[in-house]
PDB file of C-alpha atoms and ligand atoms in Angstrom:
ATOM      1  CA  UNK A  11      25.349 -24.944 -52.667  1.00  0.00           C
ATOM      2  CA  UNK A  12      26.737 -24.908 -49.151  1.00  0.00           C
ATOM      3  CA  UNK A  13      26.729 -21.089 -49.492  1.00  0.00           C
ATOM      4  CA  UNK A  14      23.156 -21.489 -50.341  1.00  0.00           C
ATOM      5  CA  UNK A  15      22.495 -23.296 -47.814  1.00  0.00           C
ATOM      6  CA  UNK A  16      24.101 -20.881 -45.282  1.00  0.00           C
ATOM      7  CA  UNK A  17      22.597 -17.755 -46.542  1.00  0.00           C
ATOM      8  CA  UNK A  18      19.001 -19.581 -46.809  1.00  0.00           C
ATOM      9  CA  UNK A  19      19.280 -20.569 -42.912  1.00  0.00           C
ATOM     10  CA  UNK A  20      20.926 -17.399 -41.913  1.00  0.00           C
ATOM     11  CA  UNK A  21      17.642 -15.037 -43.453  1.00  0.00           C
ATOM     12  CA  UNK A  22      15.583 -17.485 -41.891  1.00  0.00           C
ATOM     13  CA  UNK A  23      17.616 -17.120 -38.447  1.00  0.00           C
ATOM     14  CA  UNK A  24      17.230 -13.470 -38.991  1.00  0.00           C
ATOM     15  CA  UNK A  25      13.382 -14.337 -39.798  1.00  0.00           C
ATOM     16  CA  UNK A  26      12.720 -16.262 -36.484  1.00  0.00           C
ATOM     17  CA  UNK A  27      15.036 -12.947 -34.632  1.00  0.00           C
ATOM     18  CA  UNK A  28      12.836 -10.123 -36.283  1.00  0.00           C
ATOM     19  CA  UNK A  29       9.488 -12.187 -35.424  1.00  0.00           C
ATOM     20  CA  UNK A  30      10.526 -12.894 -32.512  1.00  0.00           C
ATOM     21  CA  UNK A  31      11.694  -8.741 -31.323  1.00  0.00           C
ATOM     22  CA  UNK A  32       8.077  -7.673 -33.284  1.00  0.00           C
ATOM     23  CA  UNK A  33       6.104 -10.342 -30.524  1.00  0.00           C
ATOM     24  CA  UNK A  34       8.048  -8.397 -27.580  1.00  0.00           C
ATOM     25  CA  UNK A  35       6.998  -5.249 -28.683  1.00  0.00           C
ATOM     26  CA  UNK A  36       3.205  -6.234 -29.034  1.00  0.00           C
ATOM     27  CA  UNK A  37       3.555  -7.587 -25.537  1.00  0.00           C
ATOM     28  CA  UNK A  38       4.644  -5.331 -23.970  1.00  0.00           C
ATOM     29  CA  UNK A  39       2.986  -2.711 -25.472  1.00  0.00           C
ATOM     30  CA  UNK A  40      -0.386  -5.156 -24.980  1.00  0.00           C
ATOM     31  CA  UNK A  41       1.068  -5.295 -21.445  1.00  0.00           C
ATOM     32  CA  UNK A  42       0.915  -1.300 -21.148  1.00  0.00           C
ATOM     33  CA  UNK A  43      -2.241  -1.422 -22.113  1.00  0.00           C
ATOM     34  CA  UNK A  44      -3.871  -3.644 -20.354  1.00  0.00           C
ATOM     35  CA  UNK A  45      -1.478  -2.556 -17.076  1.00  0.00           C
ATOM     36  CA  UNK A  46      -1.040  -5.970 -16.169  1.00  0.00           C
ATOM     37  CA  UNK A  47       2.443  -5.178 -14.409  1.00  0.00           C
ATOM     38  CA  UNK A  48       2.049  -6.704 -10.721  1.00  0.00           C
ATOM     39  CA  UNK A  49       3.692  -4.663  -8.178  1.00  0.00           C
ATOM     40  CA  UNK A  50       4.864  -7.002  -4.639  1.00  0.00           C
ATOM     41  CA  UNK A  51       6.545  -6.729  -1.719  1.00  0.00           C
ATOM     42  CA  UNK A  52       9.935  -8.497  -1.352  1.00  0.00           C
ATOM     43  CA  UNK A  53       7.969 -11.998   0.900  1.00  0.00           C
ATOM     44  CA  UNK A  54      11.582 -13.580   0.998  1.00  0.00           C
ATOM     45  CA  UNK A  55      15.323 -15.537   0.336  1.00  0.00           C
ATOM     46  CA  UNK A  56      13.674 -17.344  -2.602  1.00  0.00           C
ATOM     47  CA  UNK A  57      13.260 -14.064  -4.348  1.00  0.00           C
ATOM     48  CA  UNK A  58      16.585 -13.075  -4.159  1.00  0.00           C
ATOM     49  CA  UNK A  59      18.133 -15.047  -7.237  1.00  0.00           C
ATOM     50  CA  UNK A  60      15.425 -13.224  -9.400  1.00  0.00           C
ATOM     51  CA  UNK A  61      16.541  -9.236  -7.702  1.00  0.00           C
ATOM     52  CA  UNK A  62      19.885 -10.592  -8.216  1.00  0.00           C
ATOM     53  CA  UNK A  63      20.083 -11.730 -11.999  1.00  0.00           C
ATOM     54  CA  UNK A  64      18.466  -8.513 -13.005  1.00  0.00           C
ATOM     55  CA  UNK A  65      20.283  -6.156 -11.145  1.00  0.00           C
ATOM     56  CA  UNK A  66      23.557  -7.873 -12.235  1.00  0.00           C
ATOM     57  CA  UNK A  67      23.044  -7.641 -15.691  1.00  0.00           C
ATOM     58  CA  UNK A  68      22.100  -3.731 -15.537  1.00  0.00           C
ATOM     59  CA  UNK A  69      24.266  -2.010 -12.764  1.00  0.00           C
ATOM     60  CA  UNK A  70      27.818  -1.587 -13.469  1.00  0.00           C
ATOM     61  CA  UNK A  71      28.798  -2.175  -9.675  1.00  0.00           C
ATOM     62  CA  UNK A  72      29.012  -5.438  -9.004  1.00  0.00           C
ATOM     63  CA  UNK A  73      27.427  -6.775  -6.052  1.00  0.00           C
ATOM     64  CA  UNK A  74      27.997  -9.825  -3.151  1.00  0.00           C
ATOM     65  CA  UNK A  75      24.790 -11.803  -2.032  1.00  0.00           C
ATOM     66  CA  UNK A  76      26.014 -10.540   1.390  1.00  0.00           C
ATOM     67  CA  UNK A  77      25.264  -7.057   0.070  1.00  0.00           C
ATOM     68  CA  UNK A  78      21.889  -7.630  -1.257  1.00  0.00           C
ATOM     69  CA  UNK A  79      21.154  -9.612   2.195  1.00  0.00           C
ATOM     70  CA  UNK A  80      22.085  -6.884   3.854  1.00  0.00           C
ATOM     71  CA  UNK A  81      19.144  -4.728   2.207  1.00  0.00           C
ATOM     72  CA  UNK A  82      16.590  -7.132   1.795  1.00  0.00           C
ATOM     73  CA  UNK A  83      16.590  -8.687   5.515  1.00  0.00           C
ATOM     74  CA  UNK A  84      17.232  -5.367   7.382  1.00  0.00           C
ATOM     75  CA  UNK A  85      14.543  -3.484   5.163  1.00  0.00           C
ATOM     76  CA  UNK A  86      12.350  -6.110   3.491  1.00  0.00           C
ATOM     77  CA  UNK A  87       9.622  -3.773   3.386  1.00  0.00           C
ATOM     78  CA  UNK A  88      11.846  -1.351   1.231  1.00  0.00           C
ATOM     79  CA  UNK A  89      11.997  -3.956  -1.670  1.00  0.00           C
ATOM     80  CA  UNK A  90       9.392  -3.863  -4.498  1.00  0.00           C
ATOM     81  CA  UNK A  91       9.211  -6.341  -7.452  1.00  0.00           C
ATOM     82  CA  UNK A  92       7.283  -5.843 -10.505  1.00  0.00           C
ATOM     83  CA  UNK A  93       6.106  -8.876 -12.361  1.00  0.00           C
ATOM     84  CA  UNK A  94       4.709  -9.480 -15.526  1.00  0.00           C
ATOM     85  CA  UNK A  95       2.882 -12.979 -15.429  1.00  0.00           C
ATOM     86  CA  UNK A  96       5.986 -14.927 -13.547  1.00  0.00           C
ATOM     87  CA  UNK A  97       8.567 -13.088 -14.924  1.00  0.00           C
ATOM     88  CA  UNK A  98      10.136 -10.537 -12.362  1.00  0.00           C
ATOM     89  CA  UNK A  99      10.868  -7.476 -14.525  1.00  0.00           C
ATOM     90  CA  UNK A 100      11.333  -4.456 -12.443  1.00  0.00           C
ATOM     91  CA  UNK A 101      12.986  -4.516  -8.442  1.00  0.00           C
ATOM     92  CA  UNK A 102      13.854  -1.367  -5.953  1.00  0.00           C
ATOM     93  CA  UNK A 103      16.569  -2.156  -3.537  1.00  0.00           C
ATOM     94  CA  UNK A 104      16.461   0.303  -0.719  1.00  0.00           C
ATOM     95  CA  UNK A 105      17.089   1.365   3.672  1.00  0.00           C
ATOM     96  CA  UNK A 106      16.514   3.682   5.920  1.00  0.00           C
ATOM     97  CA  UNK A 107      17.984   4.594   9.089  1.00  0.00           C
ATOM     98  CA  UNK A 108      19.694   7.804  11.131  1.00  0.00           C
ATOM     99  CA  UNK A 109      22.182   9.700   8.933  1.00  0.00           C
ATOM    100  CA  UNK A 110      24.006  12.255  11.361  1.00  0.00           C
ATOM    101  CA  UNK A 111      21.031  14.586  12.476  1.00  0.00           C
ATOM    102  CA  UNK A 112      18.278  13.046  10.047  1.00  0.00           C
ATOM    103  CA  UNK A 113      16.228  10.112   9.700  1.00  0.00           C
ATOM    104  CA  UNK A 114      17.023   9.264   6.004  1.00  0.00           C
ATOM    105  CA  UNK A 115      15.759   6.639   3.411  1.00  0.00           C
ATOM    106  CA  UNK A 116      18.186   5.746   0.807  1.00  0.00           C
ATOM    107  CA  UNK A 117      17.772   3.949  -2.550  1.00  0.00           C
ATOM    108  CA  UNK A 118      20.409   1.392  -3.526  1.00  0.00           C
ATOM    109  CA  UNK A 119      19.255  -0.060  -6.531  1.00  0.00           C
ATOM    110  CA  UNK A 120      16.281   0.294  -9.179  1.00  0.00           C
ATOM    111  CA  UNK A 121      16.704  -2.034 -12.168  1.00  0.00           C
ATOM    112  CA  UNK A 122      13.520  -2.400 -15.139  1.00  0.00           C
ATOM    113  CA  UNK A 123      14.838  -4.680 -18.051  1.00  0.00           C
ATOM    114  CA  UNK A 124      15.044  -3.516 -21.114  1.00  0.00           C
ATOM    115  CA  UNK A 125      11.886  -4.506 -23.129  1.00  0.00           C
ATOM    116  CA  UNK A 126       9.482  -3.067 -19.546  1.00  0.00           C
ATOM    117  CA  UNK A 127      11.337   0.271 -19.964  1.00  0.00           C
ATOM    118  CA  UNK A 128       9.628   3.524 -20.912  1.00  0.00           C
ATOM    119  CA  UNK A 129       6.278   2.192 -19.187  1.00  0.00           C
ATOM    120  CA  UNK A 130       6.331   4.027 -15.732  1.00  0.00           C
ATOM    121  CA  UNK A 131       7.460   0.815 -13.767  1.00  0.00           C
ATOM    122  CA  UNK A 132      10.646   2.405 -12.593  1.00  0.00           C
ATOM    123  CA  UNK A 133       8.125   5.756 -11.395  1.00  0.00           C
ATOM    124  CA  UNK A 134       6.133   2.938  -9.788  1.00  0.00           C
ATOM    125  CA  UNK A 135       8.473   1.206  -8.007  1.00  0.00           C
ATOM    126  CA  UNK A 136      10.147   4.405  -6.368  1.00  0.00           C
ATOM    127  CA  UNK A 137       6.942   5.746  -5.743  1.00  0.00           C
ATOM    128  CA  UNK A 138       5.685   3.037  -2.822  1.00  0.00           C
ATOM    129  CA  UNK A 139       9.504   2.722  -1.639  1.00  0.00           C
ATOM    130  CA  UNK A 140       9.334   6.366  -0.762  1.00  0.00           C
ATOM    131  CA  UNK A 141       6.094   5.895   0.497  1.00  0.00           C
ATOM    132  CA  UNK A 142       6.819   3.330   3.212  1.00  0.00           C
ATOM    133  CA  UNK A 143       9.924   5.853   4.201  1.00  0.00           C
ATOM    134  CA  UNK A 144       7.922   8.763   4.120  1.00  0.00           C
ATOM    135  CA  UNK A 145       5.693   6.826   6.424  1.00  0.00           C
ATOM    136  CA  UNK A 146       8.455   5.810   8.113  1.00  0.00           C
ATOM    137  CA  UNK A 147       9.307   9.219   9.595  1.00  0.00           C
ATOM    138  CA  UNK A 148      12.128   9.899   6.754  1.00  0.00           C
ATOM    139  CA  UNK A 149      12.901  13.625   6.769  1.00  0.00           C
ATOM    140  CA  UNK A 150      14.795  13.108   3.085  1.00  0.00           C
ATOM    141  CA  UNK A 151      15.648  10.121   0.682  1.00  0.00           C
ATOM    142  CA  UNK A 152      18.789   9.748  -0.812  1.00  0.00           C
ATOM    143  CA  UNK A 153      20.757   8.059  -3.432  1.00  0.00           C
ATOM    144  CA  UNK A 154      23.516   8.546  -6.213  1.00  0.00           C
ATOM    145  CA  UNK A 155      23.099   8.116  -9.824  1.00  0.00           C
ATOM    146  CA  UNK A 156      26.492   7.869 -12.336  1.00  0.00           C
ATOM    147  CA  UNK A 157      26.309  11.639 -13.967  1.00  0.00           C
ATOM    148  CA  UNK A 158      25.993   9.769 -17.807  1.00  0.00           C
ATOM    149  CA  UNK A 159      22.780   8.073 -16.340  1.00  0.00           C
ATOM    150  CA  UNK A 160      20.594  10.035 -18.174  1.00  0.00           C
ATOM    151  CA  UNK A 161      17.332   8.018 -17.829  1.00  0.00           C
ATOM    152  CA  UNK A 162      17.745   7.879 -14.309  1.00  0.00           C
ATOM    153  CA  UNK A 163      18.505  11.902 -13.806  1.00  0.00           C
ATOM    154  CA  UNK A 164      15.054  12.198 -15.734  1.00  0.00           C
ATOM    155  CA  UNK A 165      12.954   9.765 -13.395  1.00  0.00           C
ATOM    156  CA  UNK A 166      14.308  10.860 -10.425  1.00  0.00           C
ATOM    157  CA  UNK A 167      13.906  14.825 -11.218  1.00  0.00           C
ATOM    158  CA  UNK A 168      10.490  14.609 -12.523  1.00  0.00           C
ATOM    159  CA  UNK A 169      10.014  12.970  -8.769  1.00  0.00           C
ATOM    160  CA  UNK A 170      11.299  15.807  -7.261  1.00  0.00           C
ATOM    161  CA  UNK A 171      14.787  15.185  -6.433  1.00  0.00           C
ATOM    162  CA  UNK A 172      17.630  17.638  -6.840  1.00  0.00           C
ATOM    163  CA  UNK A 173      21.251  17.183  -7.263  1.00  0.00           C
ATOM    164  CA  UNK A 174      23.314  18.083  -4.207  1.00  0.00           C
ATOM    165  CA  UNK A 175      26.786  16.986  -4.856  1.00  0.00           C
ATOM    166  CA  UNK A 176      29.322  15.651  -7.417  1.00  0.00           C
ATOM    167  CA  UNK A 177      31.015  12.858  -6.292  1.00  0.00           C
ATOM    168  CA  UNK A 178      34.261  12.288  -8.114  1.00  0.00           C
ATOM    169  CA  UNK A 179      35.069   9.016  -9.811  1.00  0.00           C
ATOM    170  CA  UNK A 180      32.547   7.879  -7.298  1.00  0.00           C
ATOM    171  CA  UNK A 181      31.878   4.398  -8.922  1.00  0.00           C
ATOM    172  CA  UNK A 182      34.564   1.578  -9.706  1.00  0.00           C
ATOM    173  CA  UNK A 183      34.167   1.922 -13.286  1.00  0.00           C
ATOM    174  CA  UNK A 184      35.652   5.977 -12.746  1.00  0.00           C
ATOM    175  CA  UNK A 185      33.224   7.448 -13.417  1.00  0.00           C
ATOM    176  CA  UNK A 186      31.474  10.329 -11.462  1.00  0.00           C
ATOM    177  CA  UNK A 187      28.448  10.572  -9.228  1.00  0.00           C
ATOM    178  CA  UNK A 188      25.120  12.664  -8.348  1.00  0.00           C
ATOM    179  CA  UNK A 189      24.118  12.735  -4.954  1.00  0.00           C
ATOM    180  CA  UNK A 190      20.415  12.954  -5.763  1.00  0.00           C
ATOM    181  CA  UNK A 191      18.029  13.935  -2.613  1.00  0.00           C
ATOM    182  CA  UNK A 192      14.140  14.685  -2.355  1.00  0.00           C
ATOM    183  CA  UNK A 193      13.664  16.444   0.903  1.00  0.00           C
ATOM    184  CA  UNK A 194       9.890  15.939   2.107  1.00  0.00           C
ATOM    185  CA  UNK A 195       7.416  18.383   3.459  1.00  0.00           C
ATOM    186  CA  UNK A 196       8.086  19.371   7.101  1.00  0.00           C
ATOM    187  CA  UNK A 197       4.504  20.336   8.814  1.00  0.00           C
ATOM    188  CA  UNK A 198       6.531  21.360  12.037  1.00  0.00           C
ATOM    189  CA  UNK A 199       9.226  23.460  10.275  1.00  0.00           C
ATOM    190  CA  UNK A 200       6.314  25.230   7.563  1.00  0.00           C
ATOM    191  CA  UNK A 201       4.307  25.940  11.226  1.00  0.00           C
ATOM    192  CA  UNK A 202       7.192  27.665  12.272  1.00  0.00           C
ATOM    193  CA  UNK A 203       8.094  29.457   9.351  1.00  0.00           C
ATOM    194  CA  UNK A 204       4.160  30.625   9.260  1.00  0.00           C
ATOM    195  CA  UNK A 205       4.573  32.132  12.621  1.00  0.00           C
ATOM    196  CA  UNK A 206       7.701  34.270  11.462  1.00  0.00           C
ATOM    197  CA  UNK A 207       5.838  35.418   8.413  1.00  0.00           C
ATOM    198  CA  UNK A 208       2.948  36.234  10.421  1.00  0.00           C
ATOM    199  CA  UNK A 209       5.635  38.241  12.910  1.00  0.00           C
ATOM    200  CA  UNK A 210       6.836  39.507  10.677  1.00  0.00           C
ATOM    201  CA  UNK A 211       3.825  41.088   8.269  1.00  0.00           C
ATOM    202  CA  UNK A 212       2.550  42.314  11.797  1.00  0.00           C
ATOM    203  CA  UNK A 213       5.870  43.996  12.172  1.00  0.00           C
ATOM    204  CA  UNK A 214       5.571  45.833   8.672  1.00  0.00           C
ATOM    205  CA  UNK A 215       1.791  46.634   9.315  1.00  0.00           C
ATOM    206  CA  UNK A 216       2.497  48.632  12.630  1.00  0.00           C
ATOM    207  CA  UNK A 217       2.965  52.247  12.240  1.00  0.00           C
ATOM    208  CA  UNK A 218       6.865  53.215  12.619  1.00  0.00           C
ATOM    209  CA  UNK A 219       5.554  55.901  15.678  1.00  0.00           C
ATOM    210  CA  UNK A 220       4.437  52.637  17.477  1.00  0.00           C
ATOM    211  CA  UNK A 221       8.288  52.518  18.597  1.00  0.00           C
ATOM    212  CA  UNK A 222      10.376  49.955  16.412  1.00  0.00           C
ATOM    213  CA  UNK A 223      12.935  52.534  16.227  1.00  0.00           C
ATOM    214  CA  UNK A 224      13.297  51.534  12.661  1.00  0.00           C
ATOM    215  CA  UNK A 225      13.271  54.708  10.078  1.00  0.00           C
ATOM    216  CA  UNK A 226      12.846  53.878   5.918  1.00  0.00           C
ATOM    217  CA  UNK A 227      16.065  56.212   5.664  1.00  0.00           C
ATOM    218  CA  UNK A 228      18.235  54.659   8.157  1.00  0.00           C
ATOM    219  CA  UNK A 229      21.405  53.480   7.027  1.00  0.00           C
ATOM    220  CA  UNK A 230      22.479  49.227   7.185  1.00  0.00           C
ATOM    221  CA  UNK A 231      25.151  47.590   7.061  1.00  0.00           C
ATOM    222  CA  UNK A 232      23.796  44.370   4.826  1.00  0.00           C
TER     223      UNK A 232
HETATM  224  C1  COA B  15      16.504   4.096 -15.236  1.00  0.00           C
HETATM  225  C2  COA B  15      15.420   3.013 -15.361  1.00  0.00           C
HETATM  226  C3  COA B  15      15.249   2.346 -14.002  1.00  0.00           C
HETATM  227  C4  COA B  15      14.103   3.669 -15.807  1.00  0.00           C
HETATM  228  O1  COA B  15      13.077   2.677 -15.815  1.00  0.00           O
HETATM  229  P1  COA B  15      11.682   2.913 -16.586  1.00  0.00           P
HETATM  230  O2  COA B  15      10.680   1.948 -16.060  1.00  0.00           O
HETATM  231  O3  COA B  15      11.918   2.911 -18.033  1.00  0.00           O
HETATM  232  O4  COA B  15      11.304   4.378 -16.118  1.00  0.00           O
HETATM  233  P2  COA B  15       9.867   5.083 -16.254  1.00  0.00           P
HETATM  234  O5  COA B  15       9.113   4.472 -17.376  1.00  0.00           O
HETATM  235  O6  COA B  15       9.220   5.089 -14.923  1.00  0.00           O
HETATM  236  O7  COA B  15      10.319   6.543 -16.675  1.00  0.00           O
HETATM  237  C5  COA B  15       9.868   7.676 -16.020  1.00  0.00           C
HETATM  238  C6  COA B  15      10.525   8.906 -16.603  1.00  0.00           C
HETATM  239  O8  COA B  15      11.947   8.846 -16.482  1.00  0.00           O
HETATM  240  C7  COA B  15      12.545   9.437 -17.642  1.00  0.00           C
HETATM  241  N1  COA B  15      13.316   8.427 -18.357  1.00  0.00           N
HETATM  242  C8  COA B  15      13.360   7.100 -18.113  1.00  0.00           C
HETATM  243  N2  COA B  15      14.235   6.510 -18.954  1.00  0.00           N
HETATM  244  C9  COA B  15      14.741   7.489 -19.742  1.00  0.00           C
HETATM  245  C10 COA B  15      15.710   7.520 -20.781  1.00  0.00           C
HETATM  246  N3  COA B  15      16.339   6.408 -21.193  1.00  0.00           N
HETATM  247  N4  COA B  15      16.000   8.717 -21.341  1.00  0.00           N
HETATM  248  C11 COA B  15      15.401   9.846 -20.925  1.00  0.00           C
HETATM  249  N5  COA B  15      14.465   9.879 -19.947  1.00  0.00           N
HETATM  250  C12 COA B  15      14.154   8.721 -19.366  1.00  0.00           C
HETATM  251  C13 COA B  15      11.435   9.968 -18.493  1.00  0.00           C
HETATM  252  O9  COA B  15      11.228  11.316 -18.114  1.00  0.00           O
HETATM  253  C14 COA B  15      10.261   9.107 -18.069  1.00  0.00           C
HETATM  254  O10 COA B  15       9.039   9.746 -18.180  1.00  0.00           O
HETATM  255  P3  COA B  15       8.256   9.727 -19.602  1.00  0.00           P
HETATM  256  O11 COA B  15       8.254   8.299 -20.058  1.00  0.00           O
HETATM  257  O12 COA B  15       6.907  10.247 -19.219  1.00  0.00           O
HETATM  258  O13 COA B  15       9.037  10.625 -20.489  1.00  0.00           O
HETATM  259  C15 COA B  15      15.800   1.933 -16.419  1.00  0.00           C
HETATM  260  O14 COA B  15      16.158   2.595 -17.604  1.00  0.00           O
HETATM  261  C16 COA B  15      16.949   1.033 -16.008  1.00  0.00           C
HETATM  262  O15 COA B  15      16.744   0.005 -15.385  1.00  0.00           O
HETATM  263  N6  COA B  15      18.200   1.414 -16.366  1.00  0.00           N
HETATM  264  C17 COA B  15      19.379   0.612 -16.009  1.00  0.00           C
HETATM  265  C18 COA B  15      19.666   0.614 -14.538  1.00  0.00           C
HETATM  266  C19 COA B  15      19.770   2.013 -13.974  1.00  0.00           C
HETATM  267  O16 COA B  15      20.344   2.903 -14.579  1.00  0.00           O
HETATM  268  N7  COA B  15      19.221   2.202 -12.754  1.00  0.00           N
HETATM  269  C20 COA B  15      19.250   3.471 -12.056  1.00  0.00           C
HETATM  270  C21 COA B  15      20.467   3.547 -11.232  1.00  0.00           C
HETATM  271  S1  COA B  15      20.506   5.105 -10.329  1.00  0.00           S
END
């Protein structure tokens, strides 16, 4: 009878568990549709509990207040939130500043939870943040991503960003590092590199009796 009783409360448990995954799914997927995600600017202290609880239960670093401070006073403009209704579901934790000879944003964090995921919050999110640095005057943006982070290698390569380096056993859980970086557009370096072309076609065009010295079967070196 006790067994019974057990096994009837446990189905029902398992009931109330089911119904209660199925209702996340609709609403998020209702939430999808009817993109009611609200993105926000970090406004201040009193939203730092909710960055912190979701980045703490996603990252494997583990991370001080006086780390997360450190971002979101310097660079409070380099913080997003995405809410849906009240509940925060989504942040971007990131800086900027001179990096030897460039002016570089970097990304420190980017959390979604788990039932938000597959919705193009993340994309969101790092879209404005490179935005404001691009804005900013940020030559590049930066950031590293554990090499078994597959969902973040995706995002951040369909954005544009390539892998520069390895880092080895870069995190404190061993395991290795991507240095991922997205290098943006430079008008004054393609203006410069249009002049050389131009030189350069003009060079080809001229006829070799013009004087370049230069004969089709000379010998090089390279
Ligand atoms: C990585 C993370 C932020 C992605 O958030 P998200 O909101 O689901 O990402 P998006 O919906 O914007 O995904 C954009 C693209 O990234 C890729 N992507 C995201 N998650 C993926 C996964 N798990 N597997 C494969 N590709 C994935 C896909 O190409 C996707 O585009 P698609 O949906 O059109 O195929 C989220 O999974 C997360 O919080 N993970 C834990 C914390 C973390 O790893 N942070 C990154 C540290 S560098």
């Amino acid at each position: 009878m006790a067994k019974e009783g057990t096994l009837a409360s446990s189905s029902l448990h398992l009931q109330q568990e089911v119904t209660a995954a199925e209702d996340t799914n609709t609403k998020t997927r209702e939430v999808a549709a009817a993109g009611s995600i609200r993105y926000a600017c970090y406004e201040g202290e009193h939203q730092l509990p909710l960055i912190m609880s979701i980045i703490d239960q996603e990252l494997s670093e583990p991370y001080s207040i006086f780390t997360y401070r450190y971002f979101t006073k310097n660079w409070p403009r380099l913080c997003f939130l995405a809410f849906h209704e009240d509940n925060c579901v989504g942040t971007i934790v990131c800086k900027m500043g001179q990096h030897r000879n460039t002016f570089r944003g970097y990304i420190a964090m980017l959390v979604v939870i788990k039932p938000y995921r597959g919705k193009g919050i993340a994309t969101e999110l790092v879209t404005r943040a490179i935005q404001v640095m691009q804005e900013s005057g940020c030559e590049e943006v930066a950031l590293e991503a554990e090499v078994t982070n597959k969902g973040a290698l995706a995002l951040y390569g369909n954005l544009g960003f390539i892998r520069v380096k390895r880092l080895f056993r870069y995190y404190l859980n061993g395991v290795d590092a991507f240095r991922l970086k997205l290098l943006f557009p430079r008008p004054d370096l393609d203006s410069l590199l249009m002049l050389s072309e131009e030189n350069y076609n003009m060079e080809l065009s001229r006829p070799i009796s013009e004087g370049s010295g230069y004969h089709w079967d000379q010998q090089t070196n390279c």
